[in-house]
């Protein structure tokens, strides 16, 4: 435990009442006692490196290279991704992969290389293995993207999990992104980033790391190309990054470096090379296509810890209706449970919850329920007794139930790494559906146990099924939230087979997009928290998790009217648009900040409603291509070094560039543009990229620029869809895609493609692949920027 962990645990324990603090102290002692008895002592260790190469054996898609003290298996699979694993490590079993590993690419072959090494040559990448075990990833043209040095293991003499380290070098100009949800980013500069899903123990800001979602996947962008590397180990670890430095003409470049240290697990990884779009497409083919949320979940949502009772819920919803503010969903936090016990409604404060849900749905508002994994230890508790009956809860090395302390008091934790436990837990959502809830957010699922000292999590010696393989919490911790999301998603699919589930989770791991999305967690109120919000969304999107968003306004404290408004304006362009606050006193309804703020917030909310057909399109494209809704501005031009350094703006799909205001009292700001013509969507002003321009950012709006030639589906005043077309520059063409959601079921609507061009002094819009005029199109057209 380091100093930061101690501070987090004290904050977590202090946030509860005095009785909870006493329980937290007891839980901490239990945790330390269990680990002292249940974890193997490391004792003396032997260091090992691969040694010199002694031979090789070709296999489909690659082969095995043998060294004096290790062996390396390399395999290129269909689609172009490269797998390699040391000492017999195979792609499966893996929590990251969606289904079985893809077939080997029969065109890839293992062949001798110079100096006694070997290489695997494929269509999109070449992997070169030196005679001492260094592994280089090269483009088909031979340019080196990455060089992994020979790994090193430290193996306990008495047996047990081996620690290992893998060091790598990248180009001097390379920039690092990814590693899950990082508040400091999205560009990851020099420093250490821990790989251990962690509740921050209160509100967090840019200096807090790790947070609730850590994923050992790096996206590395350099002049020579883009690549993603994913080390498939769920154990605790840390990545130390250092950006390189070019020699400024001297020729003595210092490469960037990445060092990964893991406490255990297999040393295996995947590498994908190509454009950012291709990399994310292949990555999500491996780890699973992102869920498409129900169309209503792309609207504005409101949450608060402490709604109090049904009448307060009605009052808040009525406030939105009276002011003409569109509200898609309202979220109930843990205070709607009886004594904070999951799946158990407080019937005094919510006596007829199904009728309330039906009433709100009639007004176009869905109810969303929080679900925590911890189950209160109560003999009369139906969930606790039901779980005991099926032996669902995590046990320690002696077979006793592992207990922690969360909001409901002394609690036990389902072992979601067992299929039968996931099936039992998924069935419990029938109670939530019967109460009228339409969606679910999973919280406290790192998992969390309040602690007076030590890490606020379960003992590392806790035993888990791990799909029948058996193991302890050191291996299961990082995938606990992922497996809980799977349990909820599969349960909802079973209970409501005709509806797309709406589920988002605070914690998760690689592949969590298969089951839903995520949100920031308890981001601190303040301008740094606003900036961290954008970093999290961008970073998670580059790890394959496209649906996410922050607590608009920050979770704790009282934002100023300006801060709230700027956060609200940013949230209007993020996939999950949700206000949330910690207490009844910390209100986040737009009208609580005054008439001026309400007027400006209304503009942002109306624009979100207008763009809903575009968000629906982006959701379906994310499922089909892996491309996130929110993309860094370098997405289409990763070779542009200036764009790689932009962290305060983003692309929403291909068509819009959003430049939020992240500092107080800013009314104009600079924006670095990608190549091409861009229009200010509010004023119609024209800007040419690449380059830096200054745009107006009055309090009433944040700058949003449209790409010339873009075709954007928007909602018209009558609720229909209109194609908003931004005129291409003379002599150029443009286009866009529309995916019209057929409902909240499983039908796959077609992608309709349109192109734009100039002809005889006017802008012509055509369905892609067909001649025609705007009158023959399936949607009305509105041309702007002429």
PDB file of C-alpha atoms in Angstrom, residues 6-253:
ATOM      1  CA  UNK A   6      -3.879   5.125   2.298  1.00  0.00           C
ATOM      2  CA  UNK A   7      -5.400   8.525   1.579  1.00  0.00           C
ATOM      3  CA  UNK A   8      -8.082   6.969  -0.623  1.00  0.00           C
ATOM      4  CA  UNK A   9      -9.026   4.382   1.995  1.00  0.00           C
ATOM      5  CA  UNK A  10      -9.237   6.961   4.776  1.00  0.00           C
ATOM      6  CA  UNK A  11     -11.450   9.163   2.562  1.00  0.00           C
ATOM      7  CA  UNK A  12     -13.722   6.212   1.797  1.00  0.00           C
ATOM      8  CA  UNK A  13     -14.080   5.271   5.449  1.00  0.00           C
ATOM      9  CA  UNK A  14     -14.586   8.860   6.564  1.00  0.00           C
ATOM     10  CA  UNK A  15     -17.433   9.396   4.086  1.00  0.00           C
ATOM     11  CA  UNK A  16     -19.586   6.898   5.968  1.00  0.00           C
ATOM     12  CA  UNK A  17     -21.145   7.256   9.416  1.00  0.00           C
ATOM     13  CA  UNK A  18     -19.501   6.327  12.714  1.00  0.00           C
ATOM     14  CA  UNK A  19     -21.009   2.820  12.724  1.00  0.00           C
ATOM     15  CA  UNK A  20     -19.798   2.304   9.168  1.00  0.00           C
ATOM     16  CA  UNK A  21     -16.323   3.495  10.159  1.00  0.00           C
ATOM     17  CA  UNK A  22     -16.187   0.899  12.926  1.00  0.00           C
ATOM     18  CA  UNK A  23     -17.294  -1.749  10.468  1.00  0.00           C
ATOM     19  CA  UNK A  24     -14.644  -0.529   8.016  1.00  0.00           C
ATOM     20  CA  UNK A  25     -11.931  -0.967  10.650  1.00  0.00           C
ATOM     21  CA  UNK A  26     -13.113  -4.499  11.311  1.00  0.00           C
ATOM     22  CA  UNK A  27     -13.276  -5.252   7.584  1.00  0.00           C
ATOM     23  CA  UNK A  28      -9.723  -3.961   7.141  1.00  0.00           C
ATOM     24  CA  UNK A  29      -8.431  -6.269   9.850  1.00  0.00           C
ATOM     25  CA  UNK A  30     -10.289  -9.186   8.293  1.00  0.00           C
ATOM     26  CA  UNK A  31      -8.767  -8.353   4.922  1.00  0.00           C
ATOM     27  CA  UNK A  32      -5.196  -8.185   6.200  1.00  0.00           C
ATOM     28  CA  UNK A  33      -5.620 -11.341   8.292  1.00  0.00           C
ATOM     29  CA  UNK A  34      -7.065 -13.237   5.315  1.00  0.00           C
ATOM     30  CA  UNK A  35      -4.232 -12.179   3.019  1.00  0.00           C
ATOM     31  CA  UNK A  36      -1.588 -13.012   5.597  1.00  0.00           C
ATOM     32  CA  UNK A  37      -2.967 -16.543   5.842  1.00  0.00           C
ATOM     33  CA  UNK A  38      -4.195 -17.106   2.297  1.00  0.00           C
ATOM     34  CA  UNK A  39      -1.544 -15.635   0.013  1.00  0.00           C
ATOM     35  CA  UNK A  40       1.603 -17.625  -0.717  1.00  0.00           C
ATOM     36  CA  UNK A  41       4.792 -16.084   0.587  1.00  0.00           C
ATOM     37  CA  UNK A  42       7.074 -15.127  -2.266  1.00  0.00           C
ATOM     38  CA  UNK A  43      10.383 -15.922  -0.641  1.00  0.00           C
ATOM     39  CA  UNK A  44      13.505 -16.108  -2.822  1.00  0.00           C
ATOM     40  CA  UNK A  45      13.052 -15.596  -6.547  1.00  0.00           C
ATOM     41  CA  UNK A  46      15.011 -16.596  -9.627  1.00  0.00           C
ATOM     42  CA  UNK A  47      15.374 -14.150 -12.508  1.00  0.00           C
ATOM     43  CA  UNK A  48      15.089 -15.516 -16.046  1.00  0.00           C
ATOM     44  CA  UNK A  49      15.491 -14.181 -19.580  1.00  0.00           C
ATOM     45  CA  UNK A  50      14.846 -16.092 -22.817  1.00  0.00           C
ATOM     46  CA  UNK A  51      18.495 -16.675 -23.697  1.00  0.00           C
ATOM     47  CA  UNK A  52      19.744 -17.477 -27.203  1.00  0.00           C
ATOM     48  CA  UNK A  53      17.571 -18.913 -29.962  1.00  0.00           C
ATOM     49  CA  UNK A  54      17.853 -22.668 -30.468  1.00  0.00           C
ATOM     50  CA  UNK A  55      15.282 -23.358 -33.183  1.00  0.00           C
ATOM     51  CA  UNK A  56      11.859 -22.718 -34.636  1.00  0.00           C
ATOM     52  CA  UNK A  57       8.783 -24.606 -35.798  1.00  0.00           C
ATOM     53  CA  UNK A  58       6.398 -23.169 -38.410  1.00  0.00           C
ATOM     54  CA  UNK A  59       2.661 -23.249 -37.663  1.00  0.00           C
ATOM     55  CA  UNK A  60      -0.401 -21.876 -39.465  1.00  0.00           C
ATOM     56  CA  UNK A  61      -0.178 -18.087 -39.327  1.00  0.00           C
ATOM     57  CA  UNK A  62       3.304 -18.080 -37.788  1.00  0.00           C
ATOM     58  CA  UNK A  63       5.133 -20.503 -35.554  1.00  0.00           C
ATOM     59  CA  UNK A  64       7.087 -21.139 -32.358  1.00  0.00           C
ATOM     60  CA  UNK A  65      10.581 -19.759 -31.804  1.00  0.00           C
ATOM     61  CA  UNK A  66      12.500 -21.630 -29.106  1.00  0.00           C
ATOM     62  CA  UNK A  67      15.166 -20.084 -26.883  1.00  0.00           C
ATOM     63  CA  UNK A  68      17.452 -21.604 -24.295  1.00  0.00           C
ATOM     64  CA  UNK A  69      15.091 -20.781 -21.408  1.00  0.00           C
ATOM     65  CA  UNK A  70      11.764 -19.813 -23.018  1.00  0.00           C
ATOM     66  CA  UNK A  71       9.642 -20.156 -26.119  1.00  0.00           C
ATOM     67  CA  UNK A  72       7.637 -17.634 -28.101  1.00  0.00           C
ATOM     68  CA  UNK A  73       4.542 -18.409 -30.164  1.00  0.00           C
ATOM     69  CA  UNK A  74       3.571 -15.896 -32.877  1.00  0.00           C
ATOM     70  CA  UNK A  75       0.331 -16.056 -34.813  1.00  0.00           C
ATOM     71  CA  UNK A  76      -1.245 -13.699 -37.349  1.00  0.00           C
ATOM     72  CA  UNK A  77      -5.009 -14.155 -37.458  1.00  0.00           C
ATOM     73  CA  UNK A  78      -7.550 -13.407 -40.125  1.00  0.00           C
ATOM     74  CA  UNK A  79      -8.095  -9.666 -40.070  1.00  0.00           C
ATOM     75  CA  UNK A  80      -4.419  -8.878 -39.576  1.00  0.00           C
ATOM     76  CA  UNK A  81      -4.062  -8.798 -35.776  1.00  0.00           C
ATOM     77  CA  UNK A  82      -0.885 -10.381 -34.397  1.00  0.00           C
ATOM     78  CA  UNK A  83      -0.772 -12.494 -31.237  1.00  0.00           C
ATOM     79  CA  UNK A  84       2.312 -13.551 -29.409  1.00  0.00           C
ATOM     80  CA  UNK A  85       2.692 -15.390 -26.124  1.00  0.00           C
ATOM     81  CA  UNK A  86       5.661 -16.551 -24.106  1.00  0.00           C
ATOM     82  CA  UNK A  87       6.090 -19.946 -22.432  1.00  0.00           C
ATOM     83  CA  UNK A  88       3.040 -21.634 -23.930  1.00  0.00           C
ATOM     84  CA  UNK A  89       0.599 -18.751 -23.452  1.00  0.00           C
ATOM     85  CA  UNK A  90      -2.321 -19.044 -25.868  1.00  0.00           C
ATOM     86  CA  UNK A  91      -5.010 -16.486 -26.809  1.00  0.00           C
ATOM     87  CA  UNK A  92      -7.577 -18.400 -24.744  1.00  0.00           C
ATOM     88  CA  UNK A  93      -8.939 -18.439 -22.133  1.00  0.00           C
ATOM     89  CA  UNK A  94      -9.429 -14.687 -22.146  1.00  0.00           C
ATOM     90  CA  UNK A  95     -11.987 -12.305 -20.695  1.00  0.00           C
ATOM     91  CA  UNK A  96     -11.118  -9.781 -23.399  1.00  0.00           C
ATOM     92  CA  UNK A  97     -11.965 -11.842 -26.464  1.00  0.00           C
ATOM     93  CA  UNK A  98     -15.517 -12.008 -27.786  1.00  0.00           C
ATOM     94  CA  UNK A  99     -15.929 -15.703 -28.405  1.00  0.00           C
ATOM     95  CA  UNK A 100     -13.233 -17.891 -29.856  1.00  0.00           C
ATOM     96  CA  UNK A 101      -9.936 -16.600 -31.155  1.00  0.00           C
ATOM     97  CA  UNK A 102     -10.028 -15.865 -34.911  1.00  0.00           C
ATOM     98  CA  UNK A 103      -8.533 -18.406 -37.279  1.00  0.00           C
ATOM     99  CA  UNK A 104      -4.884 -18.157 -38.238  1.00  0.00           C
ATOM    100  CA  UNK A 105      -4.124 -16.360 -41.487  1.00  0.00           C
ATOM    101  CA  UNK A 106      -2.797 -19.106 -43.801  1.00  0.00           C
ATOM    102  CA  UNK A 107      -0.899 -16.518 -45.873  1.00  0.00           C
ATOM    103  CA  UNK A 108       1.385 -15.557 -42.959  1.00  0.00           C
ATOM    104  CA  UNK A 109       4.546 -17.604 -42.627  1.00  0.00           C
ATOM    105  CA  UNK A 110       7.537 -18.006 -40.321  1.00  0.00           C
ATOM    106  CA  UNK A 111      10.879 -17.738 -42.059  1.00  0.00           C
ATOM    107  CA  UNK A 112      14.544 -17.234 -41.128  1.00  0.00           C
ATOM    108  CA  UNK A 113      15.839 -13.704 -40.730  1.00  0.00           C
ATOM    109  CA  UNK A 114      19.399 -12.375 -40.591  1.00  0.00           C
ATOM    110  CA  UNK A 115      21.725 -12.828 -37.586  1.00  0.00           C
ATOM    111  CA  UNK A 116      20.011 -16.033 -36.485  1.00  0.00           C
ATOM    112  CA  UNK A 117      16.597 -14.465 -35.928  1.00  0.00           C
ATOM    113  CA  UNK A 118      13.185 -15.239 -37.378  1.00  0.00           C
ATOM    114  CA  UNK A 119      10.342 -13.276 -38.860  1.00  0.00           C
ATOM    115  CA  UNK A 120       6.652 -13.637 -39.659  1.00  0.00           C
ATOM    116  CA  UNK A 121       5.540 -11.828 -42.791  1.00  0.00           C
ATOM    117  CA  UNK A 122       1.896 -10.982 -43.400  1.00  0.00           C
ATOM    118  CA  UNK A 123      -0.066  -8.623 -45.609  1.00  0.00           C
ATOM    119  CA  UNK A 124      -0.291  -5.756 -43.104  1.00  0.00           C
ATOM    120  CA  UNK A 125       2.565  -6.278 -40.667  1.00  0.00           C
ATOM    121  CA  UNK A 126       5.939  -7.934 -40.310  1.00  0.00           C
ATOM    122  CA  UNK A 127       7.140  -9.287 -36.955  1.00  0.00           C
ATOM    123  CA  UNK A 128      10.885  -9.798 -36.531  1.00  0.00           C
ATOM    124  CA  UNK A 129      12.311 -11.848 -33.626  1.00  0.00           C
ATOM    125  CA  UNK A 130      15.976 -11.406 -32.767  1.00  0.00           C
ATOM    126  CA  UNK A 131      18.166 -14.283 -31.669  1.00  0.00           C
ATOM    127  CA  UNK A 132      17.894 -13.137 -28.034  1.00  0.00           C
ATOM    128  CA  UNK A 133      14.141 -12.599 -27.943  1.00  0.00           C
ATOM    129  CA  UNK A 134      13.544  -8.972 -28.916  1.00  0.00           C
ATOM    130  CA  UNK A 135      10.355  -8.586 -30.982  1.00  0.00           C
ATOM    131  CA  UNK A 136       9.982  -5.838 -33.596  1.00  0.00           C
ATOM    132  CA  UNK A 137       6.738  -4.775 -35.251  1.00  0.00           C
ATOM    133  CA  UNK A 138       7.248  -3.273 -38.713  1.00  0.00           C
ATOM    134  CA  UNK A 139       5.057  -1.895 -41.442  1.00  0.00           C
ATOM    135  CA  UNK A 140       4.921  -3.871 -44.724  1.00  0.00           C
ATOM    136  CA  UNK A 141       7.470  -1.364 -46.027  1.00  0.00           C
ATOM    137  CA  UNK A 142       9.912  -2.273 -43.257  1.00  0.00           C
ATOM    138  CA  UNK A 143       9.534   0.811 -41.007  1.00  0.00           C
ATOM    139  CA  UNK A 144       9.820  -0.112 -37.341  1.00  0.00           C
ATOM    140  CA  UNK A 145       6.853   0.857 -35.186  1.00  0.00           C
ATOM    141  CA  UNK A 146       7.754  -0.916 -31.964  1.00  0.00           C
ATOM    142  CA  UNK A 147      10.592  -2.951 -30.480  1.00  0.00           C
ATOM    143  CA  UNK A 148       9.887  -5.074 -27.421  1.00  0.00           C
ATOM    144  CA  UNK A 149      13.101  -5.996 -25.634  1.00  0.00           C
ATOM    145  CA  UNK A 150      13.581  -9.554 -24.315  1.00  0.00           C
ATOM    146  CA  UNK A 151      11.274  -9.972 -21.296  1.00  0.00           C
ATOM    147  CA  UNK A 152      12.413 -10.866 -17.789  1.00  0.00           C
ATOM    148  CA  UNK A 153      10.637 -13.047 -15.244  1.00  0.00           C
ATOM    149  CA  UNK A 154      11.067 -13.388 -11.469  1.00  0.00           C
ATOM    150  CA  UNK A 155       9.897 -16.842 -10.415  1.00  0.00           C
ATOM    151  CA  UNK A 156       9.430 -17.839  -6.751  1.00  0.00           C
ATOM    152  CA  UNK A 157      11.666 -20.776  -5.903  1.00  0.00           C
ATOM    153  CA  UNK A 158       8.783 -22.365  -4.012  1.00  0.00           C
ATOM    154  CA  UNK A 159       6.428 -22.046  -6.998  1.00  0.00           C
ATOM    155  CA  UNK A 160       3.608 -19.612  -7.709  1.00  0.00           C
ATOM    156  CA  UNK A 161       2.874 -16.732 -10.025  1.00  0.00           C
ATOM    157  CA  UNK A 162       5.902 -15.166 -11.696  1.00  0.00           C
ATOM    158  CA  UNK A 163       6.336 -11.409 -11.870  1.00  0.00           C
ATOM    159  CA  UNK A 164       7.508 -10.115 -15.221  1.00  0.00           C
ATOM    160  CA  UNK A 165       8.563  -6.967 -17.012  1.00  0.00           C
ATOM    161  CA  UNK A 166       8.341  -6.083 -20.695  1.00  0.00           C
ATOM    162  CA  UNK A 167      10.160  -3.006 -21.977  1.00  0.00           C
ATOM    163  CA  UNK A 168       9.510  -1.514 -25.399  1.00  0.00           C
ATOM    164  CA  UNK A 169      10.771   1.310 -27.584  1.00  0.00           C
ATOM    165  CA  UNK A 170       8.713   3.373 -30.031  1.00  0.00           C
ATOM    166  CA  UNK A 171       9.537   6.213 -32.409  1.00  0.00           C
ATOM    167  CA  UNK A 172      10.863   9.460 -30.967  1.00  0.00           C
ATOM    168  CA  UNK A 173       7.818  11.345 -32.271  1.00  0.00           C
ATOM    169  CA  UNK A 174       5.259   8.831 -30.961  1.00  0.00           C
ATOM    170  CA  UNK A 175       2.435   9.781 -28.601  1.00  0.00           C
ATOM    171  CA  UNK A 176       0.710   7.390 -26.188  1.00  0.00           C
ATOM    172  CA  UNK A 177      -3.064   7.109 -25.656  1.00  0.00           C
ATOM    173  CA  UNK A 178      -5.453   4.661 -24.043  1.00  0.00           C
ATOM    174  CA  UNK A 179      -4.919   2.510 -20.908  1.00  0.00           C
ATOM    175  CA  UNK A 180      -8.621   2.831 -20.059  1.00  0.00           C
ATOM    176  CA  UNK A 181     -10.160   5.753 -18.215  1.00  0.00           C
ATOM    177  CA  UNK A 182      -7.397   8.187 -17.264  1.00  0.00           C
ATOM    178  CA  UNK A 183      -8.124  11.618 -15.836  1.00  0.00           C
ATOM    179  CA  UNK A 184      -4.729  12.862 -17.016  1.00  0.00           C
ATOM    180  CA  UNK A 185      -4.926  12.712 -20.766  1.00  0.00           C
ATOM    181  CA  UNK A 186      -6.051  11.842 -23.331  1.00  0.00           C
ATOM    182  CA  UNK A 187      -2.393  12.055 -24.358  1.00  0.00           C
ATOM    183  CA  UNK A 188      -0.454  10.067 -21.767  1.00  0.00           C
ATOM    184  CA  UNK A 189       2.776  11.830 -20.982  1.00  0.00           C
ATOM    185  CA  UNK A 190       5.661  10.493 -18.951  1.00  0.00           C
ATOM    186  CA  UNK A 191       4.695   8.762 -15.726  1.00  0.00           C
ATOM    187  CA  UNK A 192       3.446   5.535 -14.205  1.00  0.00           C
ATOM    188  CA  UNK A 193      -0.130   4.333 -14.763  1.00  0.00           C
ATOM    189  CA  UNK A 194      -1.351   1.544 -12.520  1.00  0.00           C
ATOM    190  CA  UNK A 195      -3.465  -1.310 -13.866  1.00  0.00           C
ATOM    191  CA  UNK A 196      -5.757  -1.966 -10.898  1.00  0.00           C
ATOM    192  CA  UNK A 197      -9.389  -0.845 -11.020  1.00  0.00           C
ATOM    193  CA  UNK A 198      -9.784   1.509  -8.075  1.00  0.00           C
ATOM    194  CA  UNK A 199     -12.538   3.475  -6.399  1.00  0.00           C
ATOM    195  CA  UNK A 200     -10.953   6.891  -5.777  1.00  0.00           C
ATOM    196  CA  UNK A 201     -12.661   7.028  -2.375  1.00  0.00           C
ATOM    197  CA  UNK A 202     -14.363  10.314  -3.161  1.00  0.00           C
ATOM    198  CA  UNK A 203     -14.298  12.819  -5.976  1.00  0.00           C
ATOM    199  CA  UNK A 204     -11.305  12.721  -8.298  1.00  0.00           C
ATOM    200  CA  UNK A 205      -9.470  15.145 -10.545  1.00  0.00           C
ATOM    201  CA  UNK A 206      -6.685  15.015 -13.133  1.00  0.00           C
ATOM    202  CA  UNK A 207      -4.033  14.036 -10.558  1.00  0.00           C
ATOM    203  CA  UNK A 208      -5.846  10.889  -9.406  1.00  0.00           C
ATOM    204  CA  UNK A 209      -4.789   7.557 -10.870  1.00  0.00           C
ATOM    205  CA  UNK A 210      -5.834   4.773 -11.196  1.00  0.00           C
ATOM    206  CA  UNK A 211      -9.595   5.055 -11.489  1.00  0.00           C
ATOM    207  CA  UNK A 212     -12.392   2.567 -12.051  1.00  0.00           C
ATOM    208  CA  UNK A 213     -11.461   1.286 -15.526  1.00  0.00           C
ATOM    209  CA  UNK A 214      -7.893   0.307 -16.304  1.00  0.00           C
ATOM    210  CA  UNK A 215      -7.223  -1.511 -19.566  1.00  0.00           C
ATOM    211  CA  UNK A 216      -3.694  -2.634 -20.580  1.00  0.00           C
ATOM    212  CA  UNK A 217      -4.223  -1.392 -24.145  1.00  0.00           C
ATOM    213  CA  UNK A 218      -2.011   1.369 -25.547  1.00  0.00           C
ATOM    214  CA  UNK A 219      -2.695   3.212 -28.783  1.00  0.00           C
ATOM    215  CA  UNK A 220       0.587   4.587 -30.116  1.00  0.00           C
ATOM    216  CA  UNK A 221       0.474   7.252 -32.848  1.00  0.00           C
ATOM    217  CA  UNK A 222       3.612   8.198 -34.803  1.00  0.00           C
ATOM    218  CA  UNK A 223       4.605   9.527 -38.208  1.00  0.00           C
ATOM    219  CA  UNK A 224       5.314   6.013 -39.430  1.00  0.00           C
ATOM    220  CA  UNK A 225       1.903   4.675 -38.454  1.00  0.00           C
ATOM    221  CA  UNK A 226      -0.507   3.812 -35.678  1.00  0.00           C
ATOM    222  CA  UNK A 227      -0.566   0.633 -33.657  1.00  0.00           C
ATOM    223  CA  UNK A 228      -2.429  -0.768 -30.666  1.00  0.00           C
ATOM    224  CA  UNK A 229      -0.788  -3.162 -28.231  1.00  0.00           C
ATOM    225  CA  UNK A 230      -2.825  -5.060 -25.639  1.00  0.00           C
ATOM    226  CA  UNK A 231      -1.218  -7.198 -22.930  1.00  0.00           C
ATOM    227  CA  UNK A 232      -3.844  -9.760 -21.987  1.00  0.00           C
ATOM    228  CA  UNK A 233      -3.249 -10.175 -18.263  1.00  0.00           C
ATOM    229  CA  UNK A 234      -5.812  -9.217 -15.627  1.00  0.00           C
ATOM    230  CA  UNK A 235      -3.302  -9.022 -12.769  1.00  0.00           C
ATOM    231  CA  UNK A 236      -2.129  -5.910 -10.952  1.00  0.00           C
ATOM    232  CA  UNK A 237       0.564  -4.014 -12.788  1.00  0.00           C
ATOM    233  CA  UNK A 238       1.854  -0.658 -13.900  1.00  0.00           C
ATOM    234  CA  UNK A 239       2.838   0.943 -17.194  1.00  0.00           C
ATOM    235  CA  UNK A 240       5.642   3.502 -17.139  1.00  0.00           C
ATOM    236  CA  UNK A 241       5.691   5.742 -20.196  1.00  0.00           C
ATOM    237  CA  UNK A 242       8.267   8.208 -21.448  1.00  0.00           C
ATOM    238  CA  UNK A 243       7.811  10.161 -24.641  1.00  0.00           C
ATOM    239  CA  UNK A 244      10.802  10.324 -26.942  1.00  0.00           C
ATOM    240  CA  UNK A 245      12.814  13.284 -28.075  1.00  0.00           C
ATOM    241  CA  UNK A 246      14.006  14.064 -31.578  1.00  0.00           C
ATOM    242  CA  UNK A 247      17.560  15.189 -32.099  1.00  0.00           C
ATOM    243  CA  UNK A 248      16.628  18.501 -33.761  1.00  0.00           C
ATOM    244  CA  UNK A 249      18.830  17.759 -36.747  1.00  0.00           C
ATOM    245  CA  UNK A 250      21.664  16.105 -34.841  1.00  0.00           C
ATOM    246  CA  UNK A 251      20.457  12.625 -35.760  1.00  0.00           C
ATOM    247  CA  UNK A 252      20.523  11.468 -32.145  1.00  0.00           C
ATOM    248  CA  UNK A 253      16.893  10.720 -31.450  1.00  0.00           C
TER     249      UNK A 253
END
